[in-house]
Short mmCIF file of C-alpha atoms in Angstrom, two decimals:
data_model
loop_
_atom_site.label_atom_id
_atom_site.label_comp_id
_atom_site.label_asym_id
_atom_site.label_seq_id
_atom_site.Cartn_x
_atom_site.Cartn_y
_atom_site.Cartn_z
CA UNK A 1 152.31 83.33 143.65
CA UNK A 2 156.07 83.92 143.60
CA UNK A 3 155.49 87.36 142.05
CA UNK A 4 153.26 88.32 144.98
CA UNK A 5 155.94 87.14 147.42
CA UNK A 6 158.61 89.26 145.71
CA UNK A 7 156.19 92.19 145.54
CA UNK A 8 155.56 92.02 149.31
CA UNK A 9 159.26 91.63 150.16
CA UNK A 10 160.25 94.51 147.86
CA UNK A 11 157.49 96.74 149.26
CA UNK A 12 158.52 95.98 152.85
CA UNK A 13 162.18 96.81 152.13
CA UNK A 14 161.11 100.07 150.48
CA UNK A 15 158.83 100.95 153.43
CA UNK A 16 161.65 100.23 155.87
CA UNK A 17 164.21 102.33 153.97
CA UNK A 18 161.56 105.02 153.39
CA UNK A 19 160.92 105.17 157.13
CA UNK A 20 164.64 105.81 157.69
CA UNK A 21 164.69 108.54 155.06
CA UNK A 22 161.64 110.28 156.53
CA UNK A 23 162.90 109.96 160.10
CA UNK A 24 166.52 110.91 159.42
CA UNK A 25 166.24 113.46 156.61
CA UNK A 26 162.90 115.08 157.35
CA UNK A 27 162.20 114.66 161.08
CA UNK A 28 165.86 115.23 162.04
CA UNK A 29 166.27 118.00 159.49
CA UNK A 30 168.95 120.66 159.64
CA UNK A 31 168.23 124.26 160.72
CA UNK A 32 167.25 126.79 158.05
CA UNK A 33 166.46 124.14 155.44
CA UNK A 34 163.32 123.74 153.37
CA UNK A 35 162.48 120.54 155.28
CA UNK A 36 162.77 122.32 158.64
CA UNK A 37 160.35 124.99 157.43
CA UNK A 38 158.01 122.34 156.01
CA UNK A 39 158.10 119.83 158.89
CA UNK A 40 158.89 122.14 161.80
CA UNK A 41 160.74 121.47 165.03
CA UNK A 42 158.25 119.19 166.81
CA UNK A 43 160.30 116.00 166.48
CA UNK A 44 163.51 117.70 167.55
CA UNK A 45 161.72 119.23 170.54
CA UNK A 46 160.48 115.72 171.33
CA UNK A 47 164.10 114.52 171.53
CA UNK A 48 164.90 117.30 174.01
CA UNK A 49 161.96 116.24 176.20
CA UNK A 50 162.96 112.58 176.52
CA UNK A 51 164.64 111.59 179.77
CA UNK A 52 167.47 109.02 180.05
CA UNK A 53 164.97 106.35 181.17
CA UNK A 54 162.81 107.01 178.06
CA UNK A 55 160.20 108.78 180.16
CA UNK A 56 159.12 112.20 178.97
CA UNK A 57 158.72 115.57 180.67
CA UNK A 58 155.25 116.32 182.05
CA UNK A 59 154.68 119.36 179.83
CA UNK A 60 155.74 117.62 176.61
CA UNK A 61 154.82 118.91 173.17
CA UNK A 62 151.98 116.73 171.86
CA UNK A 63 152.93 117.32 168.20
CA UNK A 64 156.31 115.66 168.70
CA UNK A 65 154.78 112.57 170.21
CA UNK A 66 152.10 111.69 167.66
CA UNK A 67 151.71 111.58 163.91
CA UNK A 68 148.92 113.74 162.58
CA UNK A 69 146.18 112.78 160.14
CA UNK A 70 148.24 114.58 157.49
CA UNK A 71 150.74 111.74 157.93
CA UNK A 72 148.18 109.19 156.70
CA UNK A 73 147.67 111.17 153.53
CA UNK A 74 151.38 111.80 152.93
CA UNK A 75 152.41 108.20 153.58
CA UNK A 76 149.49 106.85 151.55
CA UNK A 77 150.38 109.00 148.53
CA UNK A 78 154.04 107.99 148.68
CA UNK A 79 153.16 104.33 149.11
CA UNK A 80 150.69 104.58 146.24
CA UNK A 81 153.48 105.71 143.91
CA UNK A 82 155.79 102.94 145.15
CA UNK A 83 153.12 100.24 144.78
CA UNK A 84 152.26 101.39 141.27
CA UNK A 85 155.94 101.28 140.25
CA UNK A 86 156.49 97.90 141.92
CA UNK A 87 153.42 96.39 140.28
CA UNK A 88 154.76 97.45 136.87
CA UNK A 89 158.28 96.21 137.69
CA UNK A 90 157.14 92.78 138.87
CA UNK A 91 154.23 92.64 136.40
CA UNK A 92 151.41 92.24 138.90
CA UNK A 93 148.06 93.49 137.72
CA UNK A 94 146.64 95.92 140.27
CA UNK A 95 143.95 98.43 139.43
CA UNK A 96 143.72 101.94 140.85
CA UNK A 97 141.20 100.91 143.52
CA UNK A 98 143.41 98.05 144.76
CA UNK A 99 146.50 100.27 144.86
CA UNK A 100 144.53 102.96 146.73
CA UNK A 101 143.16 100.48 149.28
CA UNK A 102 146.59 98.95 149.94
CA UNK A 103 148.21 102.40 150.22
CA UNK A 104 145.57 103.79 152.57
CA UNK A 105 145.67 100.60 154.66
CA UNK A 106 149.44 100.90 155.07
CA UNK A 107 149.13 104.61 155.89
CA UNK A 108 146.51 103.83 158.56
CA UNK A 109 148.56 100.93 159.90
CA UNK A 110 151.62 103.15 160.25
CA UNK A 111 149.62 105.97 161.83
CA UNK A 112 148.04 103.73 164.47
CA UNK A 113 151.17 101.61 165.09
CA UNK A 114 153.32 104.72 165.63
CA UNK A 115 150.77 106.51 167.82
CA UNK A 116 150.05 103.44 169.96
CA UNK A 117 153.63 102.23 170.36
CA UNK A 118 155.45 105.56 170.58
CA UNK A 119 153.51 106.77 173.62
CA UNK A 120 154.20 103.47 175.34
CA UNK A 121 157.91 103.64 174.52
CA UNK A 122 157.94 106.93 176.44
CA UNK A 123 155.91 105.60 179.39
CA UNK A 124 152.71 107.43 178.58
CA UNK A 125 149.85 104.98 179.12
CA UNK A 126 152.10 101.99 179.91
CA UNK A 127 150.76 98.56 179.04
CA UNK A 128 151.67 95.50 181.14
CA UNK A 129 150.42 93.26 178.32
CA UNK A 130 152.69 94.91 175.73
CA UNK A 131 155.66 94.89 178.10
CA UNK A 132 155.52 91.07 178.07
CA UNK A 133 155.65 90.98 174.26
CA UNK A 134 159.04 90.12 172.70
CA UNK A 135 158.51 92.26 169.59
CA UNK A 136 157.43 95.25 171.67
CA UNK A 137 160.55 94.93 173.83
CA UNK A 138 162.78 94.72 170.75
CA UNK A 139 161.15 97.85 169.31
CA UNK A 140 161.41 99.63 172.68
CA UNK A 141 165.13 98.83 172.97
CA UNK A 142 165.66 99.88 169.36
CA UNK A 143 163.88 103.20 169.95
CA UNK A 144 165.73 103.73 173.24
CA UNK A 145 169.07 103.48 171.41
CA UNK A 146 167.77 105.99 168.88
CA UNK A 147 167.15 108.52 171.65
CA UNK A 148 170.25 107.80 173.71
CA UNK A 149 172.88 107.80 170.95
CA UNK A 150 173.91 111.33 170.02
CA UNK A 151 175.90 112.95 167.23
CA UNK A 152 177.08 111.35 164.01
CA UNK A 153 176.60 107.80 165.32
CA UNK A 154 172.84 108.31 165.77
CA UNK A 155 170.90 105.44 164.28
CA UNK A 156 167.94 103.14 164.78
CA UNK A 157 165.62 105.30 162.70
CA UNK A 158 163.23 102.42 162.05
CA UNK A 159 160.35 102.53 164.49
CA UNK A 160 157.71 100.32 162.84
CA UNK A 161 159.16 98.75 159.66
CA UNK A 162 162.38 97.36 161.13
CA UNK A 163 165.19 96.07 158.93
CA UNK A 164 166.30 99.10 156.94
CA UNK A 165 168.71 100.18 159.68
CA UNK A 166 170.43 96.82 159.30
CA UNK A 167 170.66 97.23 155.52
CA UNK A 168 171.96 100.81 155.67
CA UNK A 169 174.33 100.26 158.61
CA UNK A 170 172.48 102.65 160.90
CA UNK A 171 171.48 99.96 163.42
CA UNK A 172 173.09 100.49 166.83
CA UNK A 173 173.36 97.93 169.63
CA UNK A 174 175.33 100.05 172.09
CA UNK A 175 175.62 103.68 173.05
CA UNK A 176 178.90 105.58 172.70
CA UNK A 177 178.66 109.33 173.17
CA UNK A 178 182.33 110.05 173.96
CA UNK A 179 183.01 112.03 170.76
CA UNK A 180 179.67 113.85 171.02
CA UNK A 181 180.34 114.85 174.63
CA UNK A 182 183.89 116.03 173.83
CA UNK A 183 182.58 118.10 170.94
CA UNK A 184 179.65 119.75 172.73
CA UNK A 185 180.70 119.92 176.36
CA UNK A 186 183.83 121.22 178.06
CA UNK A 187 185.39 120.06 181.30
CA UNK A 188 184.90 122.24 184.36
#
């Protein structure tokens, strides 16, 4: 039983840190890189479309708002590799079918959680019921700081699997764009 507990904790930490890596290094990729060509600009365009109140422009790019079905496959394959390695490390006997089911389930969970929550964070299809939920409000505030903080201090890359930002010191609780504004804007 203790092995299963450690397996779940380890997997969650890896999912949380993996979410940061994907969000920071792939979705916020640099121009003219392999990742930019592979992933595209949809997430960066999404950031340009978000208003200061977290609302989004009327003619927003759909691709930047939602994860595609390809995401389920990609996340599931990555999680499958991680689960296989973790099961060997902790010595938990999981067969290929079990690993596949867990991986696909996590991929589906992430797909639906992102697509349901993200549109509500940006005031598309608001939900009065969700707005009363403490976890939803924490995730909304966390995601708001991600959009509002600019430049090198950008953080709060976790959207679903929270915790990794705390571990990697990318969690932000306030917004300070003074250096960013000095660097990118001049006084009139």
